[in-house]
Short mmCIF file of C-alpha atoms in Angstrom, two decimals:
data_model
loop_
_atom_site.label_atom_id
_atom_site.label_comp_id
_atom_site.label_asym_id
_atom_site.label_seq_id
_atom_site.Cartn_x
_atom_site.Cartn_y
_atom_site.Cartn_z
CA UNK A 14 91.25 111.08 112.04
CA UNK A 15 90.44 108.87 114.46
CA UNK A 16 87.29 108.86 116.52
CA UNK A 17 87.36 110.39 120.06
CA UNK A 18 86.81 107.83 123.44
CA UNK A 19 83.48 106.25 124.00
CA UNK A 20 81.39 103.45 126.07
CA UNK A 21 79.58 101.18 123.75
CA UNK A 22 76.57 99.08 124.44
CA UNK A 23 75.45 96.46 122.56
CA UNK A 24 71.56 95.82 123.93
CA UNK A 25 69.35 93.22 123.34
CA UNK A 26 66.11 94.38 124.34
CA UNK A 27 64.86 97.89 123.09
CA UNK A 28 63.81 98.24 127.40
CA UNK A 29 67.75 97.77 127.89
CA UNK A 30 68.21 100.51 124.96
CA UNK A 31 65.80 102.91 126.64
CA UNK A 32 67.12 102.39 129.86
CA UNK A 33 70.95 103.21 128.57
CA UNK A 34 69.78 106.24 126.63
CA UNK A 35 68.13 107.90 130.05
CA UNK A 36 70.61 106.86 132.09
CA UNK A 37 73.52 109.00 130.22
CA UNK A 38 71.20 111.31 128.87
CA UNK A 39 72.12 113.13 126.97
CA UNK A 40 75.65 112.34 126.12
CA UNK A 41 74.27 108.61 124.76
CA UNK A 42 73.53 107.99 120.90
CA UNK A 43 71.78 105.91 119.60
CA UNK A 44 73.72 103.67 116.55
CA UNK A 45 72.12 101.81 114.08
CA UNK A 46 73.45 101.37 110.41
CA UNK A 47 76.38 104.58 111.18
CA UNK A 48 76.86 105.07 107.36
CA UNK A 49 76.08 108.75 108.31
CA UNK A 50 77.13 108.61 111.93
CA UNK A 51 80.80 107.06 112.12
CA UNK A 52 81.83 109.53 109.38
CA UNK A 53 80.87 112.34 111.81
CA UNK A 54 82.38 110.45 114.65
CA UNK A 55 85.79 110.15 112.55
CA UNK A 56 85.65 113.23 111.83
CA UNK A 57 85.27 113.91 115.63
CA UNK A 58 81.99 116.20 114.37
CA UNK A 59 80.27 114.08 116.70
CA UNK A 60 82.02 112.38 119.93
CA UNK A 61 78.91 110.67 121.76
CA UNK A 62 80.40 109.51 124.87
CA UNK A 63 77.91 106.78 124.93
CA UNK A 64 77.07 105.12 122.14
CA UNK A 65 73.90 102.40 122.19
CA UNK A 66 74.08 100.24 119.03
CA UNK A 67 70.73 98.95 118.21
CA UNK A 68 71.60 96.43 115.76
CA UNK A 69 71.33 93.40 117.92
CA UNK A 70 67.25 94.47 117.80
CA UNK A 71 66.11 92.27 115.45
CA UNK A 72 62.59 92.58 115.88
CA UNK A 73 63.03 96.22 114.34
CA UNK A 74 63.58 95.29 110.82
CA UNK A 75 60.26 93.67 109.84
CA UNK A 76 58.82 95.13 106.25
CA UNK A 77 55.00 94.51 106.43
CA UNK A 78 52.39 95.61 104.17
CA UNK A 79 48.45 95.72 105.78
CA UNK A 80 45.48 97.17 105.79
CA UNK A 81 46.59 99.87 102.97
CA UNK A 82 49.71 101.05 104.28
CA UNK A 83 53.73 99.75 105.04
CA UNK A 84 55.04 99.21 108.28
CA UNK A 85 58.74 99.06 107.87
CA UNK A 86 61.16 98.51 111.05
CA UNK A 87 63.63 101.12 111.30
CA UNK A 88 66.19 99.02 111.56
CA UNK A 89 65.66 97.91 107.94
CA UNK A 90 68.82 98.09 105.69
CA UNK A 91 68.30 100.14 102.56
CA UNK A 92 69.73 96.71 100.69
CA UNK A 93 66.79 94.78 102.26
CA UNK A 94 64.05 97.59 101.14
CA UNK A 95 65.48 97.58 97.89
CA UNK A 96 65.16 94.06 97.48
CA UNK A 97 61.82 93.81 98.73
CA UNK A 98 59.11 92.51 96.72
CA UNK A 99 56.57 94.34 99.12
CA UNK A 100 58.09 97.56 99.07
CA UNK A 101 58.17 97.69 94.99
CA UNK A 102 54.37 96.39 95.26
CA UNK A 103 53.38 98.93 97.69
CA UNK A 104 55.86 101.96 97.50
CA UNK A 105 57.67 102.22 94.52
CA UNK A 106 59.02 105.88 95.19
CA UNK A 107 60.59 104.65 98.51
CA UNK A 108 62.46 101.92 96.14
CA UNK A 109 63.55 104.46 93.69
CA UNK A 110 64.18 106.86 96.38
CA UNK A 111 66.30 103.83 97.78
CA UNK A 112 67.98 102.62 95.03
CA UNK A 113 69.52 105.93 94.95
CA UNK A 114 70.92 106.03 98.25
CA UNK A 115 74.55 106.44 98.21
CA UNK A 116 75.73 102.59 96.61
CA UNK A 117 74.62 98.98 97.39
CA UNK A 118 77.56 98.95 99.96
CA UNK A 119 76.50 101.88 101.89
CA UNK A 120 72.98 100.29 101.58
CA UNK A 121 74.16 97.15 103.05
CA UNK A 122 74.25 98.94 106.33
CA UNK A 123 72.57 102.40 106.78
CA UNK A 124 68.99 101.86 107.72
CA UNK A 125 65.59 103.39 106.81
CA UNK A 126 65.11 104.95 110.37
CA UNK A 127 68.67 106.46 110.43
CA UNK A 128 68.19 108.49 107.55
CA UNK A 129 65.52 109.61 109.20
CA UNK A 130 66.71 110.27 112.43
CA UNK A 131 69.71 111.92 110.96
CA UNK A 132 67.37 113.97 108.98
CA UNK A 133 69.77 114.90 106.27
CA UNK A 134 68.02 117.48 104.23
CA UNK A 135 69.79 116.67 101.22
CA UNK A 136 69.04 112.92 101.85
CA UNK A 137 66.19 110.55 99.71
CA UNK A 138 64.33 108.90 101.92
CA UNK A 139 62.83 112.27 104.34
CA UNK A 140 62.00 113.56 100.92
CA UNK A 141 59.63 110.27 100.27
CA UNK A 142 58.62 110.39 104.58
CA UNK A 143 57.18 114.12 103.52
CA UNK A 144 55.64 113.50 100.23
CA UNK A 145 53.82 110.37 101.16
CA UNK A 146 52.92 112.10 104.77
CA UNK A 147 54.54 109.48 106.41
CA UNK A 148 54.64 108.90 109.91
CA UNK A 149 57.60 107.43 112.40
CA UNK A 150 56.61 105.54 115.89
CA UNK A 151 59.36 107.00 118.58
CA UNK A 152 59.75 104.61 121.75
CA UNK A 153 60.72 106.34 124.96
CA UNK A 154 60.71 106.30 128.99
CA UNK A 155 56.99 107.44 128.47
CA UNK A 156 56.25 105.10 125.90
CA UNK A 157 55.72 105.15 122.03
CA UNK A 158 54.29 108.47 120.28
CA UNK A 159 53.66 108.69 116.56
CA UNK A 160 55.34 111.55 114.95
CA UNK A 161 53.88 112.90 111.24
CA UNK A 162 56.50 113.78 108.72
CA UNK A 163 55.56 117.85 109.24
CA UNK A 164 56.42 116.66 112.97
CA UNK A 165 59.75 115.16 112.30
CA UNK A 166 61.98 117.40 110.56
CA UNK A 167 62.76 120.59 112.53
CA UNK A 168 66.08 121.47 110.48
CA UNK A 169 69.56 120.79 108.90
CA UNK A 170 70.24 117.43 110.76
CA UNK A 171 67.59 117.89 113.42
CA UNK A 172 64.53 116.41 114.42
CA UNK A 173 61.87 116.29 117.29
CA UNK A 174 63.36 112.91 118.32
CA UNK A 175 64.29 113.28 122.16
CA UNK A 176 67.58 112.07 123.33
CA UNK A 177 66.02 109.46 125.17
CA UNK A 178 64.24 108.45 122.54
CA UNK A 179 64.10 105.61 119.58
CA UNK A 180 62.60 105.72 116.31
CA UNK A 181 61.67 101.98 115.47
CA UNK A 182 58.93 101.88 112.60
CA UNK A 183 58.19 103.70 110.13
CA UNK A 184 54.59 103.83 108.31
CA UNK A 185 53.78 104.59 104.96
CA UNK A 186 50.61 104.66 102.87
CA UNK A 187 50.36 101.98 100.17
CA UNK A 188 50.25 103.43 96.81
CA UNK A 189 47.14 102.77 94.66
CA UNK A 190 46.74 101.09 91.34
CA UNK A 191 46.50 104.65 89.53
CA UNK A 192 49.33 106.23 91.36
CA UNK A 193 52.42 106.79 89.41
CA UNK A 194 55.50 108.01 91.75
CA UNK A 195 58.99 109.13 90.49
CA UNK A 196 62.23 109.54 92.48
CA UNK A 197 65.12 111.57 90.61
CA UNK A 198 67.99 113.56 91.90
CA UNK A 199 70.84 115.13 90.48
CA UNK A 200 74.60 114.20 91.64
CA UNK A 201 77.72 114.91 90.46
CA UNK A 202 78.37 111.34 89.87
CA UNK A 203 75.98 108.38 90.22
CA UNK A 204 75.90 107.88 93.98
CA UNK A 205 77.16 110.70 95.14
CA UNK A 206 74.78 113.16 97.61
CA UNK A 207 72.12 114.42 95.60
CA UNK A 208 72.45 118.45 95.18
CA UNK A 209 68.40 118.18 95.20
CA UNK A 210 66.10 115.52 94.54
CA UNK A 211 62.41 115.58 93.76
CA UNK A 212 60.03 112.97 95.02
CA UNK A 213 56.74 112.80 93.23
CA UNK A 214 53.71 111.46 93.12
CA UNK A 215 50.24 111.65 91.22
CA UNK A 216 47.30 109.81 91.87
CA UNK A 217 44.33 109.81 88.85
CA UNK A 218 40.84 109.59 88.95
CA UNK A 219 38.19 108.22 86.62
CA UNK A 220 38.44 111.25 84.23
CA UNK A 221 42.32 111.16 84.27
CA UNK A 222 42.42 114.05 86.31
CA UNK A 223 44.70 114.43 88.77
CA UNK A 224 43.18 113.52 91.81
CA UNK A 225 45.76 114.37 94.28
CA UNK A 226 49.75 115.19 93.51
CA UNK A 227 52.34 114.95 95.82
CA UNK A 228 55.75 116.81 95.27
CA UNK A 229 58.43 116.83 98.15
CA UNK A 230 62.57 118.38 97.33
CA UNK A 231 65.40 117.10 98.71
CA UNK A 232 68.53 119.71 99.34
CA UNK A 233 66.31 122.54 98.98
CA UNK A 234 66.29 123.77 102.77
CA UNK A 235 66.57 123.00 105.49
CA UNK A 236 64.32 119.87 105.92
CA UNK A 237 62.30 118.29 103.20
CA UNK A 238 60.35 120.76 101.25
CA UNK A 239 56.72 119.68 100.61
CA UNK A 240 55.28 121.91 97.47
CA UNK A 241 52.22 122.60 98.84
CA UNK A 242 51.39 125.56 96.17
CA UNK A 243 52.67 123.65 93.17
CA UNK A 244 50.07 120.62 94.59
CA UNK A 245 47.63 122.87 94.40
CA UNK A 246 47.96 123.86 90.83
CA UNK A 247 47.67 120.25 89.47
CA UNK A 248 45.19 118.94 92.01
CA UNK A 249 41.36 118.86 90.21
CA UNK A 250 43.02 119.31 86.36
CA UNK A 251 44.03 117.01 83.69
CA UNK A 252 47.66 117.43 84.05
CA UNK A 253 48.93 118.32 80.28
CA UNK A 254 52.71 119.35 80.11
CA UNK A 255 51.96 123.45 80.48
CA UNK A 256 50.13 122.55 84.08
CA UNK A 257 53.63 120.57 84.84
CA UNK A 258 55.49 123.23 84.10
CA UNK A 259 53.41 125.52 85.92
CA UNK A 260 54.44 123.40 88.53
CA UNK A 261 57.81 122.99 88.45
CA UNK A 262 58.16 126.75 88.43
CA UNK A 263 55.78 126.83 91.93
CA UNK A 264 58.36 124.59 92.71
CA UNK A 265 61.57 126.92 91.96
CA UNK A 266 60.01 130.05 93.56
CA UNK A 267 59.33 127.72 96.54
CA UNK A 268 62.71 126.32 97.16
CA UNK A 269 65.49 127.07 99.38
CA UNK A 270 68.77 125.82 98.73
CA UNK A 271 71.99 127.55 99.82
CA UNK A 272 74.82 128.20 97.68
CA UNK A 273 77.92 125.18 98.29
CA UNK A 274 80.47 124.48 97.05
CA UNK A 275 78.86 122.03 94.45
CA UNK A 276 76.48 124.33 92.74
CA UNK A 277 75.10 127.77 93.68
CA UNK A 278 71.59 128.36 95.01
CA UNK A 279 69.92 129.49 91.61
CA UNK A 280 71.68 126.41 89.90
CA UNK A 281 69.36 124.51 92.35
CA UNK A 282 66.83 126.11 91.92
CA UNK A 283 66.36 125.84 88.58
CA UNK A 284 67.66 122.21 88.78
CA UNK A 285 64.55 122.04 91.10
CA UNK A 286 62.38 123.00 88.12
CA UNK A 287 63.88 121.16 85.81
CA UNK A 288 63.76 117.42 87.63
CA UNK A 289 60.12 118.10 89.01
CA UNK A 290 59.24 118.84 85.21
CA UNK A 291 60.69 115.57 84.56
CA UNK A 292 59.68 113.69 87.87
CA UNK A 293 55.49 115.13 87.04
CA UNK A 294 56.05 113.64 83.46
CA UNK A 295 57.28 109.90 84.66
CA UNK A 296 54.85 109.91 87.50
CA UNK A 297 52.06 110.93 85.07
CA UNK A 298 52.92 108.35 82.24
CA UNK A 299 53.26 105.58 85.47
CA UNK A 300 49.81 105.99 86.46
CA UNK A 301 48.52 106.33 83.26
CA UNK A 302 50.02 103.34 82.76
CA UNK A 303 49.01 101.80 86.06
CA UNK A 304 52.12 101.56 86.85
CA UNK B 29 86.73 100.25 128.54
CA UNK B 30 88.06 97.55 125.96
CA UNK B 31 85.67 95.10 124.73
CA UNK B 32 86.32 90.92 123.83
CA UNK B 33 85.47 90.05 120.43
CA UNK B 34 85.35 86.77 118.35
CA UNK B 35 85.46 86.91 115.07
CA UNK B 36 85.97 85.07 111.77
CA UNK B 37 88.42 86.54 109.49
CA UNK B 38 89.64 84.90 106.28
CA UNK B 39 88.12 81.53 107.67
CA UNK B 40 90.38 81.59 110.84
CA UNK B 41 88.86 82.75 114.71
CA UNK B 42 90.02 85.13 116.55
CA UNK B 43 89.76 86.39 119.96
CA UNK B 44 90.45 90.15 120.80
CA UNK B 45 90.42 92.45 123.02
CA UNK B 46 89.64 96.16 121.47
CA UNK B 47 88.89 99.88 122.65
CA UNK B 48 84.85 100.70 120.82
CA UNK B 49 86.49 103.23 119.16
CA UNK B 50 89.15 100.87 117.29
CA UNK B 51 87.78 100.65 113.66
CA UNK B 52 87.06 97.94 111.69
CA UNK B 53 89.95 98.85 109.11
CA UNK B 54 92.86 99.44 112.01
CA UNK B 55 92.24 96.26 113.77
CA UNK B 56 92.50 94.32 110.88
CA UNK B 57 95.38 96.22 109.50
CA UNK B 58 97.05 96.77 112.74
CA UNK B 59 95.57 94.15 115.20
CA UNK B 60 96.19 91.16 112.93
CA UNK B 61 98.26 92.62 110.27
CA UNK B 62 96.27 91.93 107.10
CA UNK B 63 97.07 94.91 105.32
CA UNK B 64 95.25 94.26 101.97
CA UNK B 65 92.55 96.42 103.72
CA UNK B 66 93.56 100.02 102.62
CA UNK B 67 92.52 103.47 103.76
CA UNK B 68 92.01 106.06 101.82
CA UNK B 69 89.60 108.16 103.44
CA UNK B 70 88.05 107.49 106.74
CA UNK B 71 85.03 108.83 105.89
CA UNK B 72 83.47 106.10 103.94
CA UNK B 73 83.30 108.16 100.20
CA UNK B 74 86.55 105.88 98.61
CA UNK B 75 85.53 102.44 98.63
CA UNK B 76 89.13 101.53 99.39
CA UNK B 77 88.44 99.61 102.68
CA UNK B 78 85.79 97.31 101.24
CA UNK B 79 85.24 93.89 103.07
CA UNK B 80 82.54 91.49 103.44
CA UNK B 81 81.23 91.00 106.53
CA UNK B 82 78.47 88.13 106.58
CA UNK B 83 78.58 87.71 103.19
CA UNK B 84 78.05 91.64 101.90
CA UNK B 85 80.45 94.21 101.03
CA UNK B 86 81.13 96.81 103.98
CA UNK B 87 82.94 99.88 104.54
CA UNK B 88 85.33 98.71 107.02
CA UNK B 89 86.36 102.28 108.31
CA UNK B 90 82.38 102.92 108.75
CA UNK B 91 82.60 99.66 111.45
CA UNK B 92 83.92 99.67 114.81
CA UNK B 93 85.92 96.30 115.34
CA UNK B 94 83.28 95.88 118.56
CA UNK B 95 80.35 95.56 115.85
CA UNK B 96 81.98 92.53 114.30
CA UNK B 97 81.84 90.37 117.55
CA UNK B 98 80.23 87.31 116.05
CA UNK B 99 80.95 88.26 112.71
CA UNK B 100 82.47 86.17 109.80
CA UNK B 101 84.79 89.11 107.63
CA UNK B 102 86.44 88.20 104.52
CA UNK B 103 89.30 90.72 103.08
CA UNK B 104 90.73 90.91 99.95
CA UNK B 105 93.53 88.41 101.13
CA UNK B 106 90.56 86.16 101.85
CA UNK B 107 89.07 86.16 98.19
CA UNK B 108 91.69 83.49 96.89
CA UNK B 109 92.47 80.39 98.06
CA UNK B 110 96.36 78.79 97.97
CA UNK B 111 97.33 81.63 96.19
CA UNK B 112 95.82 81.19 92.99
CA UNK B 113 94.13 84.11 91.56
CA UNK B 114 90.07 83.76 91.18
CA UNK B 115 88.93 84.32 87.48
CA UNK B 116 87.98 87.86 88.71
CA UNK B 117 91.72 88.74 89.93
CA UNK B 118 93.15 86.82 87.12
CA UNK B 119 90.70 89.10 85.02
CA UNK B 120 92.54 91.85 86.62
CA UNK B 121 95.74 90.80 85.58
CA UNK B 122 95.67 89.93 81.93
CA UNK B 123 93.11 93.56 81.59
CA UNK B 124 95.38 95.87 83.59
CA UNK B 125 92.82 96.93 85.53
CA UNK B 126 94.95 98.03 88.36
CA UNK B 127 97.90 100.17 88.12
CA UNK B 128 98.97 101.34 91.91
CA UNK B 129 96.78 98.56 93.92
CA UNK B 130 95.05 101.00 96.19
CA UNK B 131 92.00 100.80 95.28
CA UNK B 132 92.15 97.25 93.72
CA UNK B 133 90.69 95.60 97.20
CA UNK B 134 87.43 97.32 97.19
CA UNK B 135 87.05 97.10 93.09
CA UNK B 136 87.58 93.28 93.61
CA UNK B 137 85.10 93.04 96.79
CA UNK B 138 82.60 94.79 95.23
CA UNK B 139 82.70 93.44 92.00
CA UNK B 140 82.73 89.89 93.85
CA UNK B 141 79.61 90.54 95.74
CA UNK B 142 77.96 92.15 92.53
CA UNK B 143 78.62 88.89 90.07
CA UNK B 144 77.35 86.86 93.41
CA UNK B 145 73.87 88.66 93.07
CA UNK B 146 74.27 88.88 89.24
CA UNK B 147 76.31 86.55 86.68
CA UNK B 148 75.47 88.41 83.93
CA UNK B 149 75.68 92.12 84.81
CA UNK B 150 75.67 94.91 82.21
CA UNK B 151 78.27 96.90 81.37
CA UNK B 152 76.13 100.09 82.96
CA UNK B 153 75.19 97.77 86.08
CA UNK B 154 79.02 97.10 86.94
CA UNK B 155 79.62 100.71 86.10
CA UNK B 156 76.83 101.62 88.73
CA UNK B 157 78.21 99.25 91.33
CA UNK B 158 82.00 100.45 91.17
CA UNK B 159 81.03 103.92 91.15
CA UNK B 160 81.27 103.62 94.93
CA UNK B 161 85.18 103.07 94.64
CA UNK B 162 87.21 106.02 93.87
CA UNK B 163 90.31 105.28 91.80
CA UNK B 164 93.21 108.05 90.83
CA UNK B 165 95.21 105.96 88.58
CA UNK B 166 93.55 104.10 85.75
CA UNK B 167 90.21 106.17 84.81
CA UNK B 168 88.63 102.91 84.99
CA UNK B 169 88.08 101.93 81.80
CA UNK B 170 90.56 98.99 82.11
CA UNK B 171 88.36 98.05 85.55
CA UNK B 172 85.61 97.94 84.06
CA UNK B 173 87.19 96.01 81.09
CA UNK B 174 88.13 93.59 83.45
CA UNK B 175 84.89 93.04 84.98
CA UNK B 176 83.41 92.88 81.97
CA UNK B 177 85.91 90.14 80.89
CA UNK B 178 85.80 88.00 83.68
CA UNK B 179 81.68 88.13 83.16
CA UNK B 180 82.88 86.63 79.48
CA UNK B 181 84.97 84.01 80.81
CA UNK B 182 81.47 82.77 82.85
CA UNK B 183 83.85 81.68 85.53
CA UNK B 184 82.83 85.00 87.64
CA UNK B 185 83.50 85.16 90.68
CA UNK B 186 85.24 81.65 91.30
CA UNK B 187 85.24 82.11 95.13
CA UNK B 188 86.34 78.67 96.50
#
């Protein structure tokens, strides 16, 4: 199919893009890599009748590491995260997380701050926004506001974003030297849309206990699932396989998913336990091994 | 409201005019009849409509032809010069790895813009990279085969 009529704009200043957006509130969209918005649009799921593409912003794709965290520009490609030397320095699950976005073609185009925007729930990168407790900067008519990752996500393909807003950065703590993180997901084929996807994290302290751990599921509701509970049973103990397991079953009880047409809900959820067994175990041997 | 573009295609300018809506894949196919471009899906999932644009593979029917104002786009028509096939298509040939052609543009685009970033790929990182292109008639054995020869021959990608 074809998509249906629309206006498109082209701005060059993100003023001009704010300035389109409330003007034809709230029929405008905003465009920026449209790897998950043009297939909408062609499938006329989606017929904008304005549509603001904010690719001519250049200023909005900056990837900057200081003072302990990453400051990424939401109009960074996925290809230029992945090939960052500062992103695999300072947040090697995002790069995992990204290297398993869709392929390097897709990549070439869709942007960090799309997949956020678009909020996905089956989709990597929210997963890594809510495990790290990332936070997004939103420009609008009132100016910017900084929105947490609990903030963000309000469900399937829906966030807090106002029409008339813009997301352009997105912040992420740096990960310390005895932090190992772990991205996997499970797809039918490499590439494909993950049917979930655990993002992990666990930080040791001097004792090798786990000082904090950080477990977020992708596909298992409907917005990224933080595993608060699970957390909570590895948080203060030397994590030994039985205390990951413990986990990973916190995990499974916790989770959502609904039954599709690629796999049924219990087939996720014990998928669920089976990849956060696995993610725990390579994020444990990572920091052990100081990554 | 149509919109002008410029563009770059194959190494020669053009100057349209286009609707936003016209994708990237009908103007080329219809607008300036290079119809090496194939679609198989609209949707962006079958790799068939593979391009570069500024030097990196796109999905073409992911693009609106108004987003490639400025833009240089080379198509699968555009990865040989004169007609003679680049190690990669010649690859191709002597490996069958095409049987029905449909998918054979994006395979080739892709593949070019992989042994551009990477000479010496493995046999799992070319397998990784043409996952993205769906192909009904060979099981892809003989594409990978072919990729995997052409890497031999050293002469990758041969783009002139």
């Amino acid at each position: 199919m074809k998509p249906a009529a629309f206006e498109y704009f082209r701005p060059r200043t993100l003023e001009e893009t704010l300035e389109i957006l409330s003007r034809y509130e709230p029929e405008a969209k905003v465009l920026a890599g449209g790897q998950s918005l043009i297939p909408l649009m062609n499938f006329r799921l989606a017929q904008p009748g304005y549509l603001v593409d904010i690719g001519g912003l250049k200023d909005l794709a900056d990837i900057r590491a200081e003072n302990g965290s990453l400051t990424i520009g939401a109009m960074a490609r996925h290809s230029a995260i992945e090939d960052s030397a500062v992103v695999q320095a300072k947040a090697p699950l995002l790069l995992e997380a990204t290297q398993q976005v869709g392929h390097r073609t897709i990549r070439n185009r869709g942007t960090i701050g799309g997949s956020l925007a678009h909020a996905d729930p089956s989709a990597e990168i929210p997963a890594v926004l809510a495990a790290l407790d990332g936070e997004v900067v939103a420009a609008g008519p009132d100016g910017e506001r900084v929105i947490s990752a609990s903030e963000l996500f309000l469900t399937v393909c829906t966030t807090t974003l106002t029409p008339t807003e813009v997301l352009t950065q997105v912040r992420l703590p740096a990960t310390g030297p005895r932090t190992g993180c772990a991205f996997t997901e499970l797809s039918r084929r490499h590439g494909d849309w993950a049917i979930v996807g655990v993002a992990a994290t666990l930080s040791l302290g001097e004792n090798d206990e786990c000082e904090e751990a950080r477990i977020a599921l992708a596909g298992a509701g409907q917005v990224p699932l933080r595993c608060r509970e699970a957390e909570g049973l590895l948080n203060g103990r030397v994590p030994v396989a039985e205390q990951i397991r413990e986990a990973a079953e916190s995990c499974e009880a916790a989770a959502e998913p609904l039954d599709d047409l690629h796999a049924s809900a219990h087939y996720k959820r014990t998928m669920v336990r089976v990849l956060v067994e696995r993610a725990l175990t390579t994020a444990l041997s990572r920091a052990q091994r100081g990554q | 409201m149509r919109h002008k573009i410029k563009l770059t295609v194959n190494g020669t300018a053009y100057e349209r005019s286009v609707e936003p809506r016209r994708l990237l894949t009908d103007f080329l196919r219809e607008d300036l009849g290079l119809i090496g471009t194939h679609v198989g899906c609209e949707h962006g999932v079958c790799g068939a409509c593979t391009l570069l644009m500024d030097g990196e593979s796109v999905r073409s029917c992911l693009t609106f032809a108004v987003q490639a104002d400025g833009a240089e786009i080379v198509t699968i028509e555009g990865l040989s010069k004169n007609g003679e096939l680049t190690p990669l298509q010649q690859a191709f040939w002597e490996n069958h790895g095409l049987q029905c052609g449909f998918c054979t543009p994006g395979m080739l685009v892709c593949a070019t813009e992989l042994l551009r970033r990477n000479p010496n790929p493995s046999e799992e990182e070319i397998t990784g990279t043409l996952a993205g292109v769906l192909c009904r008639c060979t099981g892809y054995r003989q594409i990978i085969e072919s990729v995997v020869a052409a890497v031999a021959a050293g002469g990758a990608t041969g783009t002139r």
